[in-house]
């Protein structure tokens, strides 16, 4: 793992004079501070003045959220059908469900023509797994490999839903200011919110994910993450997750469109969640009609936020949030 990391970021070790035993230095530091080799390189822990204790990783926070959160809101966020119903009930913008298939049967069917671009995804899934983008061509649809009829897609849904429930949603048309030529997927903002014991909901951080060419989901492959300034939606210079010469730097606006509205709907969504959900990572896409919530995640995406901003989470508002809740639990 250390050698793999160093192939992508050799300068991280060379800067600190560790050319001769770079892999061992990374591995030793990872063991010493209970972080992964990726953390060691990306968070510059080999620096003489590094503060490894201030960086928090997703594994730690996942365990903490599992301890602090109640099951109800977590199950709601994991179920895309229930989540769409939740958003509709509270007037929150989210893609509607065209069809829902489970156990080989159609559970939801909206009596309207399919749009030119539709997205198929597991009804309970994360990280862009098994997401398919269907684009209309003539009388059929293509997933980029072959053209099939709508009936063939229906038969496919009936078959795959016997083992895993699936949904169809219309693809959200991107805002003109944020469209990326040559990239299938839309830039997606991960906006993190925290809820204090008093019920107050605050923004914890945000970054914009951009998929690499050829990928539809922004959390697959070697995309970019750009930190977003919470006050005004300004984008900072990009940092690639795995730097690659084959990826051209993104051409994005300096300000995320309708940023204040995106903050409003994510805070409102967290406030409306039933039960106790301490922190949520909301995936928001920007359309011509305004920001739209794609989903909420109980794993908030902390690692990418720290990497893109180079700010240790323990020194931010998230650290205060963890302190308050863990102190309440004794």
Short mmCIF file of C-alpha atoms in Angstrom, two decimals:
data_model
loop_
_atom_site.label_atom_id
_atom_site.label_comp_id
_atom_site.label_asym_id
_atom_site.label_seq_id
_atom_site.Cartn_x
_atom_site.Cartn_y
_atom_site.Cartn_z
CA UNK A 1 0.00 0.00 0.00
CA UNK A 2 2.82 2.41 0.82
CA UNK A 3 4.51 1.82 -2.53
CA UNK A 4 1.19 2.29 -4.32
CA UNK A 5 0.67 5.62 -2.57
CA UNK A 6 4.20 6.76 -3.31
CA UNK A 7 3.85 6.02 -7.01
CA UNK A 8 1.13 8.67 -7.12
CA UNK A 9 2.67 11.12 -4.65
CA UNK A 10 6.45 10.59 -4.47
CA UNK A 11 7.05 14.27 -3.81
CA UNK A 12 5.36 13.92 -0.43
CA UNK A 13 8.32 11.90 0.83
CA UNK A 14 11.10 13.56 -1.16
CA UNK A 15 10.21 16.87 0.43
CA UNK A 16 11.24 15.47 3.81
CA UNK A 17 14.43 13.74 2.75
CA UNK A 18 13.10 10.17 2.89
CA UNK A 19 14.07 9.04 -0.63
CA UNK A 20 15.96 5.94 0.52
CA UNK A 21 13.25 4.38 2.66
CA UNK A 22 10.09 6.19 1.58
CA UNK A 23 7.76 3.17 1.79
CA UNK A 24 9.02 2.20 5.23
CA UNK A 25 8.71 5.78 6.46
CA UNK A 26 5.09 5.97 5.32
CA UNK A 27 4.23 2.57 6.79
CA UNK A 28 5.96 3.26 10.11
CA UNK A 29 4.18 6.58 10.46
CA UNK A 30 0.84 4.97 9.64
CA UNK A 31 1.32 2.34 12.34
CA UNK A 32 2.57 4.86 14.86
CA UNK A 33 -0.37 7.20 14.49
CA UNK A 34 -3.08 4.62 13.67
CA UNK A 35 -3.76 6.07 10.22
CA UNK A 36 -3.67 4.51 6.76
CA UNK A 37 -0.67 5.04 4.42
CA UNK A 38 -2.98 7.16 2.25
CA UNK A 39 -3.66 9.43 5.24
CA UNK A 40 0.07 9.73 5.97
CA UNK A 41 0.87 11.00 2.47
CA UNK A 42 -2.25 13.06 1.77
CA UNK A 43 -2.21 14.76 5.19
CA UNK A 44 1.57 15.33 5.11
CA UNK A 45 2.21 13.47 8.36
CA UNK A 46 5.89 12.99 7.59
CA UNK A 47 6.50 16.70 8.07
CA UNK A 48 8.57 17.46 11.21
CA UNK A 49 5.81 19.71 12.59
CA UNK A 50 2.89 17.44 11.60
CA UNK A 51 -0.03 17.01 14.00
CA UNK A 52 -1.36 13.50 13.32
CA UNK A 53 -3.75 13.72 16.26
CA UNK A 54 -5.74 16.52 14.58
CA UNK A 55 -6.68 14.45 11.50
CA UNK A 56 -9.79 12.27 11.79
CA UNK A 57 -10.48 9.42 9.38
CA UNK A 58 -13.74 8.06 8.05
CA UNK A 59 -13.30 4.76 9.86
CA UNK A 60 -13.31 6.51 13.23
CA UNK A 61 -16.29 8.71 12.46
CA UNK A 62 -18.28 5.80 11.00
CA UNK A 63 -17.95 4.00 14.33
CA UNK A 64 -18.84 7.16 16.25
CA UNK A 65 -21.95 7.84 14.13
CA UNK A 66 -23.02 4.21 14.56
CA UNK A 67 -22.83 4.70 18.32
CA UNK A 68 -24.54 8.10 18.43
CA UNK A 69 -27.19 7.85 15.69
CA UNK A 70 -30.58 6.17 16.00
CA UNK A 71 -31.57 3.53 13.44
CA UNK A 72 -34.65 5.30 12.02
CA UNK A 73 -32.98 8.14 10.09
CA UNK A 74 -30.14 5.90 8.98
CA UNK A 75 -32.59 3.43 7.42
CA UNK A 76 -34.47 6.30 5.79
CA UNK A 77 -31.29 7.63 4.17
CA UNK A 78 -30.32 4.15 2.95
CA UNK A 79 -33.66 3.57 1.22
CA UNK A 80 -33.96 5.76 -1.88
CA UNK A 81 -37.71 5.18 -2.20
CA UNK A 82 -38.40 6.24 1.39
CA UNK A 83 -35.96 9.12 1.01
CA UNK A 84 -37.85 10.43 -2.05
CA UNK A 85 -41.11 10.23 -0.06
CA UNK A 86 -39.45 12.10 2.83
CA UNK A 87 -38.27 14.88 0.52
CA UNK A 88 -41.68 15.20 -1.13
CA UNK A 89 -43.39 15.41 2.27
CA UNK A 90 -41.12 18.25 3.39
CA UNK A 91 -41.03 20.15 0.09
CA UNK A 92 -37.38 19.34 -0.57
CA UNK A 93 -36.27 19.04 -4.22
CA UNK A 94 -35.12 15.54 -5.20
CA UNK A 95 -35.36 13.48 -8.42
CA UNK A 96 -38.71 11.68 -8.54
CA UNK A 97 -38.92 7.96 -9.06
CA UNK A 98 -40.15 6.82 -12.46
CA UNK A 99 -40.21 3.14 -11.57
CA UNK A 100 -39.40 0.94 -8.58
CA UNK A 101 -38.76 -2.76 -9.03
CA UNK A 102 -38.35 -5.26 -6.20
CA UNK A 103 -38.63 -9.05 -6.07
CA UNK A 104 -39.11 -9.18 -9.83
CA UNK A 105 -42.24 -7.00 -9.65
CA UNK A 106 -42.96 -3.35 -10.40
CA UNK A 107 -43.83 -1.50 -7.17
CA UNK A 108 -44.02 2.06 -8.53
CA UNK A 109 -44.78 3.17 -12.09
CA UNK A 110 -45.44 6.80 -13.03
CA UNK A 111 -47.73 7.20 -16.03
CA UNK A 112 -45.50 9.48 -18.07
CA UNK A 113 -43.08 8.96 -20.96
CA UNK A 114 -39.52 8.16 -20.02
CA UNK A 115 -37.21 11.16 -20.50
CA UNK A 116 -34.32 11.05 -22.94
CA UNK A 117 -31.83 10.35 -20.15
CA UNK A 118 -32.68 8.07 -17.23
CA UNK A 119 -30.61 6.71 -14.37
CA UNK A 120 -30.94 3.19 -13.01
CA UNK A 121 -29.59 2.54 -9.53
CA UNK A 122 -30.03 0.14 -6.60
CA UNK A 123 -32.84 1.21 -4.29
CA UNK A 124 -30.42 0.70 -1.40
CA UNK A 125 -26.86 1.44 -2.39
CA UNK A 126 -23.97 3.84 -2.10
CA UNK A 127 -20.73 4.98 -3.73
CA UNK A 128 -22.16 4.87 -7.23
CA UNK A 129 -22.31 1.07 -7.22
CA UNK A 130 -24.28 -0.49 -10.11
CA UNK A 131 -25.49 2.88 -11.42
CA UNK A 132 -26.39 2.82 -15.14
CA UNK A 133 -27.11 5.83 -17.34
CA UNK A 134 -29.56 5.08 -20.15
CA UNK A 135 -29.65 7.55 -23.07
CA UNK A 136 -32.40 7.54 -25.69
CA UNK A 137 -31.32 6.74 -29.25
CA UNK A 138 -34.11 6.42 -31.80
CA UNK A 139 -36.70 4.05 -30.38
CA UNK A 140 -34.28 2.52 -27.89
CA UNK A 141 -31.83 3.34 -25.12
CA UNK A 142 -28.09 2.82 -24.76
CA UNK A 143 -25.85 2.38 -21.75
CA UNK A 144 -22.84 3.26 -23.86
CA UNK A 145 -22.17 -0.31 -24.99
CA UNK A 146 -25.30 -1.36 -26.90
CA UNK A 147 -28.76 -0.09 -27.89
CA UNK A 148 -31.75 -1.91 -26.42
CA UNK A 149 -35.51 -1.40 -26.42
CA UNK A 150 -37.50 -0.04 -23.50
CA UNK A 151 -39.07 -3.50 -23.17
CA UNK A 152 -35.60 -5.00 -22.84
CA UNK A 153 -34.81 -2.58 -20.00
CA UNK A 154 -38.07 -3.53 -18.29
CA UNK A 155 -37.18 -7.24 -18.62
CA UNK A 156 -33.70 -6.45 -17.25
CA UNK A 157 -35.21 -4.65 -14.25
CA UNK A 158 -37.57 -7.54 -13.54
CA UNK A 159 -34.63 -9.96 -13.57
CA UNK A 160 -32.06 -8.02 -11.53
CA UNK A 161 -34.66 -6.87 -8.98
CA UNK A 162 -35.17 -10.47 -7.89
CA UNK A 163 -31.91 -10.17 -5.97
CA UNK A 164 -31.64 -6.37 -5.52
CA UNK A 165 -34.34 -3.71 -5.71
CA UNK A 166 -33.85 -1.09 -8.44
CA UNK A 167 -35.25 2.33 -9.25
CA UNK A 168 -35.35 4.53 -12.34
CA UNK A 169 -35.02 8.30 -12.03
CA UNK A 170 -34.76 11.07 -14.63
CA UNK A 171 -31.25 12.41 -15.06
CA UNK A 172 -31.02 15.93 -13.69
CA UNK A 173 -30.09 18.51 -16.31
CA UNK A 174 -27.08 20.44 -15.11
CA UNK A 175 -26.94 24.20 -14.62
CA UNK A 176 -25.33 25.82 -17.67
CA UNK A 177 -22.55 27.33 -15.53
CA UNK A 178 -21.35 23.98 -14.27
CA UNK A 179 -21.73 21.68 -17.31
CA UNK A 180 -18.50 19.88 -18.18
CA UNK A 181 -17.89 18.94 -21.81
CA UNK A 182 -16.74 15.36 -22.35
CA UNK A 183 -17.83 14.25 -18.88
CA UNK A 184 -20.89 12.03 -18.47
CA UNK A 185 -21.65 12.74 -14.84
CA UNK A 186 -22.57 16.03 -13.24
CA UNK A 187 -20.43 17.70 -10.59
CA UNK A 188 -21.93 16.85 -7.21
CA UNK A 189 -21.47 18.85 -4.03
CA UNK A 190 -21.04 16.96 -0.77
CA UNK A 191 -22.45 19.30 1.88
CA UNK A 192 -21.96 18.15 5.47
CA UNK A 193 -24.33 19.27 8.21
CA UNK A 194 -24.26 18.64 11.95
CA UNK A 195 -27.09 18.72 14.46
CA UNK A 196 -26.31 19.82 18.01
CA UNK A 197 -28.17 18.43 21.07
CA UNK A 198 -30.19 21.66 21.11
CA UNK A 199 -31.55 20.82 17.64
CA UNK A 200 -29.53 23.52 15.90
CA UNK A 201 -28.21 22.44 12.48
CA UNK A 202 -25.00 23.96 11.11
CA UNK A 203 -22.85 23.47 8.03
CA UNK A 204 -19.65 21.54 8.75
CA UNK A 205 -17.94 21.65 5.37
CA UNK A 206 -18.41 21.10 1.65
CA UNK A 207 -16.55 20.06 -1.46
CA UNK A 208 -17.42 19.55 -5.12
CA UNK A 209 -16.74 16.15 -6.72
CA UNK A 210 -16.16 15.93 -10.45
CA UNK A 211 -15.99 12.51 -12.15
CA UNK A 212 -13.24 11.70 -14.57
CA UNK A 213 -14.05 11.36 -18.28
CA UNK A 214 -15.95 8.15 -19.03
CA UNK A 215 -17.42 7.83 -15.54
CA UNK A 216 -20.96 8.81 -14.61
CA UNK A 217 -20.79 8.74 -10.80
CA UNK A 218 -18.43 11.25 -9.23
CA UNK A 219 -17.37 8.87 -6.44
CA UNK A 220 -15.96 6.27 -8.83
CA UNK A 221 -12.48 6.45 -10.29
CA UNK A 222 -9.98 9.29 -10.17
CA UNK A 223 -12.12 12.42 -10.06
CA UNK A 224 -11.40 15.80 -8.57
CA UNK A 225 -12.55 17.25 -5.28
CA UNK A 226 -12.59 21.02 -4.84
CA UNK A 227 -13.28 22.63 -1.46
CA UNK A 228 -16.26 25.00 -1.34
CA UNK A 229 -16.22 28.11 0.83
CA UNK A 230 -19.28 27.80 3.09
CA UNK A 231 -19.86 31.54 3.24
CA UNK A 232 -20.28 32.25 -0.47
CA UNK A 233 -19.86 29.01 -2.46
CA UNK A 234 -16.47 29.97 -3.88
CA UNK A 235 -14.42 27.08 -5.31
CA UNK A 236 -10.77 26.65 -4.41
CA UNK A 237 -8.10 25.27 -6.77
CA UNK A 238 -8.62 21.57 -7.41
CA UNK A 239 -6.76 18.69 -5.83
CA UNK A 240 -6.97 15.32 -7.57
CA UNK A 241 -7.74 12.28 -5.45
CA UNK A 242 -5.20 10.23 -7.38
CA UNK A 243 -3.24 12.69 -9.55
CA UNK A 244 -3.03 11.49 -13.12
CA UNK A 245 -1.60 13.10 -16.23
CA UNK A 246 -4.54 11.73 -18.22
CA UNK A 247 -7.04 13.91 -16.36
CA UNK A 248 -7.35 17.49 -17.56
CA UNK A 249 -7.98 20.11 -14.87
CA UNK A 250 -11.69 20.92 -14.57
CA UNK A 251 -13.07 24.11 -16.08
CA UNK A 252 -15.53 25.26 -13.45
CA UNK A 253 -17.04 28.59 -12.41
CA UNK A 254 -15.46 30.42 -9.49
CA UNK A 255 -18.75 30.30 -7.56
CA UNK A 256 -21.16 27.36 -7.24
CA UNK A 257 -24.56 28.44 -8.64
CA UNK A 258 -27.42 28.97 -6.14
CA UNK A 259 -25.12 28.15 -3.24
CA UNK A 260 -27.22 29.76 -0.50
CA UNK A 261 -30.26 27.76 -1.64
CA UNK A 262 -28.18 24.57 -1.48
CA UNK A 263 -27.27 25.40 2.12
CA UNK A 264 -30.91 26.10 2.97
CA UNK A 265 -32.30 22.81 1.66
CA UNK A 266 -29.61 20.66 3.30
CA UNK A 267 -30.11 22.33 6.68
CA UNK A 268 -33.87 21.95 6.27
CA UNK A 269 -33.47 18.27 5.36
CA UNK A 270 -31.34 17.56 8.43
CA UNK A 271 -33.73 19.45 10.68
CA UNK A 272 -36.66 17.40 9.36
CA UNK A 273 -34.96 14.01 9.84
CA UNK A 274 -36.73 11.99 12.55
CA UNK A 275 -34.77 10.54 15.44
CA UNK A 276 -31.14 11.38 16.14
CA UNK A 277 -28.73 11.87 13.24
CA UNK A 278 -25.67 13.80 14.40
CA UNK A 279 -24.07 14.41 10.99
CA UNK A 280 -25.12 13.89 7.37
CA UNK A 281 -23.24 14.17 4.09
CA UNK A 282 -25.74 15.44 1.50
CA UNK A 283 -25.12 14.93 -2.22
CA UNK A 284 -26.45 17.94 -4.10
CA UNK A 285 -26.59 18.47 -7.86
CA UNK A 286 -27.11 21.89 -9.48
CA UNK A 287 -29.82 22.23 -12.12
CA UNK A 288 -31.23 25.16 -14.04
CA UNK A 289 -34.18 25.11 -11.61
CA UNK A 290 -31.93 25.21 -8.55
CA UNK A 291 -30.02 22.72 -6.36
CA UNK A 292 -31.50 19.24 -5.91
CA UNK A 293 -30.73 16.74 -3.14
CA UNK A 294 -29.74 13.38 -4.61
CA UNK A 295 -29.29 11.57 -1.30
CA UNK A 296 -28.08 11.78 2.28
CA UNK A 297 -25.22 9.71 3.72
CA UNK A 298 -24.41 8.80 7.31
CA UNK A 299 -20.76 8.45 6.21
CA UNK A 300 -20.14 12.11 5.60
CA UNK A 301 -17.04 12.05 3.34
CA UNK A 302 -14.68 13.47 5.94
CA UNK A 303 -11.50 12.15 4.34
CA UNK A 304 -12.07 13.97 1.05
CA UNK A 305 -12.93 17.18 2.87
CA UNK A 306 -9.72 17.11 4.90
CA UNK A 307 -7.64 16.22 1.86
CA UNK A 308 -9.08 18.97 -0.35
CA UNK A 309 -8.92 21.70 2.30
CA UNK A 310 -5.83 20.42 4.17
CA UNK A 311 -7.61 21.41 7.39
CA UNK A 312 -7.58 18.86 10.23
CA UNK A 313 -11.16 18.04 11.17
CA UNK A 314 -10.40 18.06 14.90
CA UNK A 315 -9.64 21.78 14.60
CA UNK A 316 -12.95 22.60 12.87
CA UNK A 317 -16.61 22.80 13.82
CA UNK A 318 -16.83 19.02 13.37
CA UNK A 319 -14.40 18.58 16.25
CA UNK A 320 -16.67 20.73 18.44
CA UNK A 321 -19.70 18.67 17.38
CA UNK A 322 -18.00 15.40 18.32
CA UNK A 323 -16.87 16.82 21.66
CA UNK A 324 -20.39 17.91 22.59
CA UNK A 325 -22.10 14.62 21.68
CA UNK A 326 -19.45 12.34 23.17
CA UNK A 327 -19.42 14.41 26.37
CA UNK A 328 -23.20 14.02 26.59
CA UNK A 329 -22.78 10.24 26.32
CA UNK A 330 -20.27 10.21 29.15
#
